[in-house]
Amino acid sequence: MTDPEAIRKRVLAHLAEQRALVETLLSLKEQIQGSVFARYQECRKEGCACSRGEKHGPYYILSKRSGGKGSYAYLGEEDVPTVRDLVARSKAFRDGMRRLLKVNAELVALLKAYQAASAQQGVRRLGLPLQP
């Protein structure tokens, strides 16, 4: 694409997307990294219902990994929806950051193309020979 005006319009569209992504990322400040899952257990006590296949639980757990080490925390049933939402926000933040990096790279490429197209157009207007 060598038309500076067409490139300029694409740059402006990328800037609008970048701005929207940044606003979204800033709104996701409260988050928790990790995952939430339910666990069922057997106590193996003689005569307990779990020995007949009716396991104890669910016990809700927040599992996290940091510095190569795993950790977990038990959650109360009333906390599960809130924690799941915070975990989802963390995933949305990571996804948004990946998209922002891509948009920024595309923006840099478009700006370089705009610079080259504008310089080429300026050289033509002056009647100078085009550089390869």
JSON list of C-alpha atoms in Angstrom, two decimals:
[
{"chain": "A", "resi": 1, "resn": "MET", "atom": "CA", "xyz": [0.00, 0.00, 0.00]},
{"chain": "A", "resi": 2, "resn": "THR", "atom": "CA", "xyz": [1.58, 3.24, -1.13]},
{"chain": "A", "resi": 3, "resn": "ASP", "atom": "CA", "xyz": [-1.26, 5.72, -0.72]},
{"chain": "A", "resi": 4, "resn": "PRO", "atom": "CA", "xyz": [-0.39, 7.81, 2.35]},
{"chain": "A", "resi": 5, "resn": "GLU", "atom": "CA", "xyz": [-4.04, 8.79, 2.96]},
{"chain": "A", "resi": 6, "resn": "ALA", "atom": "CA", "xyz": [-5.22, 5.15, 2.99]},
{"chain": "A", "resi": 7, "resn": "ILE", "atom": "CA", "xyz": [-2.39, 4.27, 5.39]},
{"chain": "A", "resi": 8, "resn": "ARG", "atom": "CA", "xyz": [-3.30, 7.24, 7.57]},
{"chain": "A", "resi": 9, "resn": "LYS", "atom": "CA", "xyz": [-6.89, 5.98, 7.87]},
{"chain": "A", "resi": 10, "resn": "ARG", "atom": "CA", "xyz": [-5.65, 2.54, 8.93]},
{"chain": "A", "resi": 11, "resn": "VAL", "atom": "CA", "xyz": [-3.34, 4.15, 11.50]},
{"chain": "A", "resi": 12, "resn": "LEU", "atom": "CA", "xyz": [-6.26, 6.08, 12.97]},
{"chain": "A", "resi": 13, "resn": "ALA", "atom": "CA", "xyz": [-8.35, 2.88, 13.16]},
{"chain": "A", "resi": 14, "resn": "HIS", "atom": "CA", "xyz": [-5.51, 1.10, 14.97]},
{"chain": "A", "resi": 15, "resn": "LEU", "atom": "CA", "xyz": [-5.16, 4.02, 17.38]},
{"chain": "A", "resi": 16, "resn": "ALA", "atom": "CA", "xyz": [-8.88, 3.81, 18.19]},
{"chain": "A", "resi": 17, "resn": "GLU", "atom": "CA", "xyz": [-8.56, 0.07, 18.85]},
{"chain": "A", "resi": 18, "resn": "GLN", "atom": "CA", "xyz": [-5.45, 0.67, 20.97]},
{"chain": "A", "resi": 19, "resn": "ARG", "atom": "CA", "xyz": [-7.28, 3.30, 23.04]},
{"chain": "A", "resi": 20, "resn": "ALA", "atom": "CA", "xyz": [-10.25, 0.96, 23.58]},
{"chain": "A", "resi": 21, "resn": "LEU", "atom": "CA", "xyz": [-7.95, -1.89, 24.62]},
{"chain": "A", "resi": 22, "resn": "VAL", "atom": "CA", "xyz": [-6.12, 0.30, 27.12]},
{"chain": "A", "resi": 23, "resn": "GLU", "atom": "CA", "xyz": [-9.44, 1.45, 28.64]},
{"chain": "A", "resi": 24, "resn": "THR", "atom": "CA", "xyz": [-10.56, -2.17, 28.96]},
{"chain": "A", "resi": 25, "resn": "LEU", "atom": "CA", "xyz": [-7.26, -3.23, 30.54]},
{"chain": "A", "resi": 26, "resn": "LEU", "atom": "CA", "xyz": [-7.43, -0.38, 33.06]},
{"chain": "A", "resi": 27, "resn": "SER", "atom": "CA", "xyz": [-10.92, -1.48, 34.08]},
{"chain": "A", "resi": 28, "resn": "LEU", "atom": "CA", "xyz": [-9.64, -4.99, 34.92]},
{"chain": "A", "resi": 29, "resn": "LYS", "atom": "CA", "xyz": [-7.44, -3.90, 37.83]},
{"chain": "A", "resi": 30, "resn": "GLU", "atom": "CA", "xyz": [-9.02, -6.28, 40.37]},
{"chain": "A", "resi": 31, "resn": "GLN", "atom": "CA", "xyz": [-8.01, -9.82, 39.43]},
{"chain": "A", "resi": 32, "resn": "ILE", "atom": "CA", "xyz": [-6.57, -13.07, 40.71]},
{"chain": "A", "resi": 33, "resn": "GLN", "atom": "CA", "xyz": [-4.28, -15.36, 38.74]},
{"chain": "A", "resi": 34, "resn": "GLY", "atom": "CA", "xyz": [-4.96, -19.06, 39.05]},
{"chain": "A", "resi": 35, "resn": "SER", "atom": "CA", "xyz": [-7.85, -21.45, 38.60]},
{"chain": "A", "resi": 36, "resn": "VAL", "atom": "CA", "xyz": [-10.83, -22.56, 40.65]},
{"chain": "A", "resi": 37, "resn": "PHE", "atom": "CA", "xyz": [-11.94, -26.17, 40.81]},
{"chain": "A", "resi": 38, "resn": "ALA", "atom": "CA", "xyz": [-14.13, -28.43, 42.90]},
{"chain": "A", "resi": 39, "resn": "ARG", "atom": "CA", "xyz": [-12.70, -31.46, 44.66]},
{"chain": "A", "resi": 40, "resn": "TYR", "atom": "CA", "xyz": [-14.47, -34.49, 46.07]},
{"chain": "A", "resi": 41, "resn": "GLN", "atom": "CA", "xyz": [-12.86, -36.85, 48.56]},
{"chain": "A", "resi": 42, "resn": "GLU", "atom": "CA", "xyz": [-13.25, -40.19, 50.26]},
{"chain": "A", "resi": 43, "resn": "CYS", "atom": "CA", "xyz": [-12.45, -40.44, 53.94]},
{"chain": "A", "resi": 44, "resn": "ARG", "atom": "CA", "xyz": [-12.22, -44.27, 53.81]},
{"chain": "A", "resi": 45, "resn": "LYS", "atom": "CA", "xyz": [-13.87, -44.64, 57.20]},
{"chain": "A", "resi": 46, "resn": "GLU", "atom": "CA", "xyz": [-15.67, -47.89, 57.60]},
{"chain": "A", "resi": 47, "resn": "GLY", "atom": "CA", "xyz": [-19.42, -47.54, 57.09]},
{"chain": "A", "resi": 48, "resn": "CYS", "atom": "CA", "xyz": [-19.19, -43.99, 55.65]},
{"chain": "A", "resi": 49, "resn": "ALA", "atom": "CA", "xyz": [-21.29, -43.13, 52.61]},
{"chain": "A", "resi": 50, "resn": "CYS", "atom": "CA", "xyz": [-18.11, -42.39, 50.64]},
{"chain": "A", "resi": 51, "resn": "SER", "atom": "CA", "xyz": [-17.18, -46.07, 50.78]},
{"chain": "A", "resi": 52, "resn": "ARG", "atom": "CA", "xyz": [-20.34, -46.67, 48.69]},
{"chain": "A", "resi": 53, "resn": "GLY", "atom": "CA", "xyz": [-19.34, -44.04, 46.10]},
{"chain": "A", "resi": 54, "resn": "GLU", "atom": "CA", "xyz": [-20.93, -40.94, 47.65]},
{"chain": "A", "resi": 55, "resn": "LYS", "atom": "CA", "xyz": [-17.87, -38.73, 48.04]},
{"chain": "A", "resi": 56, "resn": "HIS", "atom": "CA", "xyz": [-17.52, -35.80, 50.44]},
{"chain": "A", "resi": 57, "resn": "GLY", "atom": "CA", "xyz": [-17.59, -32.37, 48.90]},
{"chain": "A", "resi": 58, "resn": "PRO", "atom": "CA", "xyz": [-17.48, -30.37, 46.85]},
{"chain": "A", "resi": 59, "resn": "TYR", "atom": "CA", "xyz": [-14.53, -28.53, 48.34]},
{"chain": "A", "resi": 60, "resn": "TYR", "atom": "CA", "xyz": [-13.65, -25.47, 46.24]},
{"chain": "A", "resi": 61, "resn": "ILE", "atom": "CA", "xyz": [-9.99, -24.67, 45.72]},
{"chain": "A", "resi": 62, "resn": "LEU", "atom": "CA", "xyz": [-8.09, -21.74, 44.23]},
{"chain": "A", "resi": 63, "resn": "SER", "atom": "CA", "xyz": [-4.90, -23.09, 42.70]},
{"chain": "A", "resi": 64, "resn": "LYS", "atom": "CA", "xyz": [-2.05, -20.68, 41.90]},
{"chain": "A", "resi": 65, "resn": "ARG", "atom": "CA", "xyz": [1.47, -20.94, 40.55]},
{"chain": "A", "resi": 66, "resn": "SER", "atom": "CA", "xyz": [4.21, -18.44, 41.33]},
{"chain": "A", "resi": 67, "resn": "GLY", "atom": "CA", "xyz": [7.95, -18.70, 40.93]},
{"chain": "A", "resi": 68, "resn": "GLY", "atom": "CA", "xyz": [7.68, -22.31, 39.80]},
{"chain": "A", "resi": 69, "resn": "LYS", "atom": "CA", "xyz": [5.86, -23.33, 42.97]},
{"chain": "A", "resi": 70, "resn": "GLY", "atom": "CA", "xyz": [2.21, -24.20, 43.29]},
{"chain": "A", "resi": 71, "resn": "SER", "atom": "CA", "xyz": [-0.07, -23.20, 46.10]},
{"chain": "A", "resi": 72, "resn": "TYR", "atom": "CA", "xyz": [-3.74, -23.54, 46.86]},
{"chain": "A", "resi": 73, "resn": "ALA", "atom": "CA", "xyz": [-6.37, -22.13, 49.13]},
{"chain": "A", "resi": 74, "resn": "TYR", "atom": "CA", "xyz": [-9.74, -23.56, 50.09]},
{"chain": "A", "resi": 75, "resn": "LEU", "atom": "CA", "xyz": [-12.71, -21.32, 49.33]},
{"chain": "A", "resi": 76, "resn": "GLY", "atom": "CA", "xyz": [-16.03, -21.03, 51.02]},
{"chain": "A", "resi": 77, "resn": "GLU", "atom": "CA", "xyz": [-18.93, -21.84, 48.72]},
{"chain": "A", "resi": 78, "resn": "GLU", "atom": "CA", "xyz": [-20.13, -18.22, 48.99]},
{"chain": "A", "resi": 79, "resn": "ASP", "atom": "CA", "xyz": [-16.76, -16.94, 47.69]},
{"chain": "A", "resi": 80, "resn": "VAL", "atom": "CA", "xyz": [-16.62, -19.14, 44.58]},
{"chain": "A", "resi": 81, "resn": "PRO", "atom": "CA", "xyz": [-18.58, -16.85, 42.17]},
{"chain": "A", "resi": 82, "resn": "THR", "atom": "CA", "xyz": [-16.50, -13.80, 43.15]},
{"chain": "A", "resi": 83, "resn": "VAL", "atom": "CA", "xyz": [-13.19, -15.65, 42.86]},
{"chain": "A", "resi": 84, "resn": "ARG", "atom": "CA", "xyz": [-14.18, -17.21, 39.51]},
{"chain": "A", "resi": 85, "resn": "ASP", "atom": "CA", "xyz": [-14.99, -13.72, 38.23]},
{"chain": "A", "resi": 86, "resn": "LEU", "atom": "CA", "xyz": [-11.60, -12.40, 39.42]},
{"chain": "A", "resi": 87, "resn": "VAL", "atom": "CA", "xyz": [-9.82, -15.34, 37.74]},
{"chain": "A", "resi": 88, "resn": "ALA", "atom": "CA", "xyz": [-11.76, -14.65, 34.50]},
{"chain": "A", "resi": 89, "resn": "ARG", "atom": "CA", "xyz": [-10.69, -10.99, 34.70]},
{"chain": "A", "resi": 90, "resn": "SER", "atom": "CA", "xyz": [-7.05, -12.10, 34.94]},
{"chain": "A", "resi": 91, "resn": "LYS", "atom": "CA", "xyz": [-7.45, -14.20, 31.78]},
{"chain": "A", "resi": 92, "resn": "ALA", "atom": "CA", "xyz": [-9.18, -11.31, 30.01]},
{"chain": "A", "resi": 93, "resn": "PHE", "atom": "CA", "xyz": [-6.30, -9.04, 31.03]},
{"chain": "A", "resi": 94, "resn": "ARG", "atom": "CA", "xyz": [-3.69, -11.44, 29.61]},
{"chain": "A", "resi": 95, "resn": "ASP", "atom": "CA", "xyz": [-5.69, -11.82, 26.38]},
{"chain": "A", "resi": 96, "resn": "GLY", "atom": "CA", "xyz": [-6.03, -8.03, 26.10]},
{"chain": "A", "resi": 97, "resn": "MET", "atom": "CA", "xyz": [-2.30, -7.54, 26.63]},
{"chain": "A", "resi": 98, "resn": "ARG", "atom": "CA", "xyz": [-1.56, -10.03, 23.82]},
{"chain": "A", "resi": 99, "resn": "ARG", "atom": "CA", "xyz": [-3.93, -8.14, 21.50]},
{"chain": "A", "resi": 100, "resn": "LEU", "atom": "CA", "xyz": [-2.42, -4.79, 22.52]},
{"chain": "A", "resi": 101, "resn": "LEU", "atom": "CA", "xyz": [1.08, -6.04, 21.65]},
{"chain": "A", "resi": 102, "resn": "LYS", "atom": "CA", "xyz": [-0.19, -7.14, 18.24]},
{"chain": "A", "resi": 103, "resn": "VAL", "atom": "CA", "xyz": [-1.98, -3.83, 17.60]},
{"chain": "A", "resi": 104, "resn": "ASN", "atom": "CA", "xyz": [1.15, -1.89, 18.61]},
{"chain": "A", "resi": 105, "resn": "ALA", "atom": "CA", "xyz": [3.35, -3.94, 16.24]},
{"chain": "A", "resi": 106, "resn": "GLU", "atom": "CA", "xyz": [0.86, -3.37, 13.40]},
{"chain": "A", "resi": 107, "resn": "LEU", "atom": "CA", "xyz": [0.78, 0.33, 14.23]},
{"chain": "A", "resi": 108, "resn": "VAL", "atom": "CA", "xyz": [4.58, 0.61, 14.04]},
{"chain": "A", "resi": 109, "resn": "ALA", "atom": "CA", "xyz": [4.58, -1.18, 10.66]},
{"chain": "A", "resi": 110, "resn": "LEU", "atom": "CA", "xyz": [1.84, 1.14, 9.34]},
{"chain": "A", "resi": 111, "resn": "LEU", "atom": "CA", "xyz": [3.68, 4.25, 10.53]},
{"chain": "A", "resi": 112, "resn": "LYS", "atom": "CA", "xyz": [6.85, 3.09, 8.76]},
{"chain": "A", "resi": 113, "resn": "ALA", "atom": "CA", "xyz": [4.82, 2.45, 5.59]},
{"chain": "A", "resi": 114, "resn": "TYR", "atom": "CA", "xyz": [3.23, 5.90, 5.94]},
{"chain": "A", "resi": 115, "resn": "GLN", "atom": "CA", "xyz": [6.64, 7.51, 6.29]},
{"chain": "A", "resi": 116, "resn": "ALA", "atom": "CA", "xyz": [7.97, 5.71, 3.20]},
{"chain": "A", "resi": 117, "resn": "ALA", "atom": "CA", "xyz": [4.85, 6.50, 1.13]},
{"chain": "A", "resi": 118, "resn": "SER", "atom": "CA", "xyz": [4.91, 10.15, 2.17]},
{"chain": "A", "resi": 119, "resn": "ALA", "atom": "CA", "xyz": [8.61, 10.47, 1.37]},
{"chain": "A", "resi": 120, "resn": "GLN", "atom": "CA", "xyz": [8.11, 8.84, -2.03]},
{"chain": "A", "resi": 121, "resn": "GLN", "atom": "CA", "xyz": [5.20, 11.14, -2.82]},
{"chain": "A", "resi": 122, "resn": "GLY", "atom": "CA", "xyz": [7.24, 14.18, -1.73]},
{"chain": "A", "resi": 123, "resn": "VAL", "atom": "CA", "xyz": [10.15, 13.18, -3.98]},
{"chain": "A", "resi": 124, "resn": "ARG", "atom": "CA", "xyz": [7.76, 12.88, -6.94]},
{"chain": "A", "resi": 125, "resn": "ARG", "atom": "CA", "xyz": [6.35, 16.37, -6.28]},
{"chain": "A", "resi": 126, "resn": "LEU", "atom": "CA", "xyz": [9.84, 17.86, -6.30]},
{"chain": "A", "resi": 127, "resn": "GLY", "atom": "CA", "xyz": [10.73, 16.04, -9.55]},
{"chain": "A", "resi": 128, "resn": "LEU", "atom": "CA", "xyz": [13.70, 14.25, -7.97]},
{"chain": "A", "resi": 129, "resn": "PRO", "atom": "CA", "xyz": [14.68, 10.73, -9.03]},
{"chain": "A", "resi": 130, "resn": "LEU", "atom": "CA", "xyz": [13.16, 7.94, -6.92]},
{"chain": "A", "resi": 131, "resn": "GLN", "atom": "CA", "xyz": [15.61, 6.05, -4.69]},
{"chain": "A", "resi": 132, "resn": "PRO", "atom": "CA", "xyz": [15.46, 2.23, -4.85]}
]
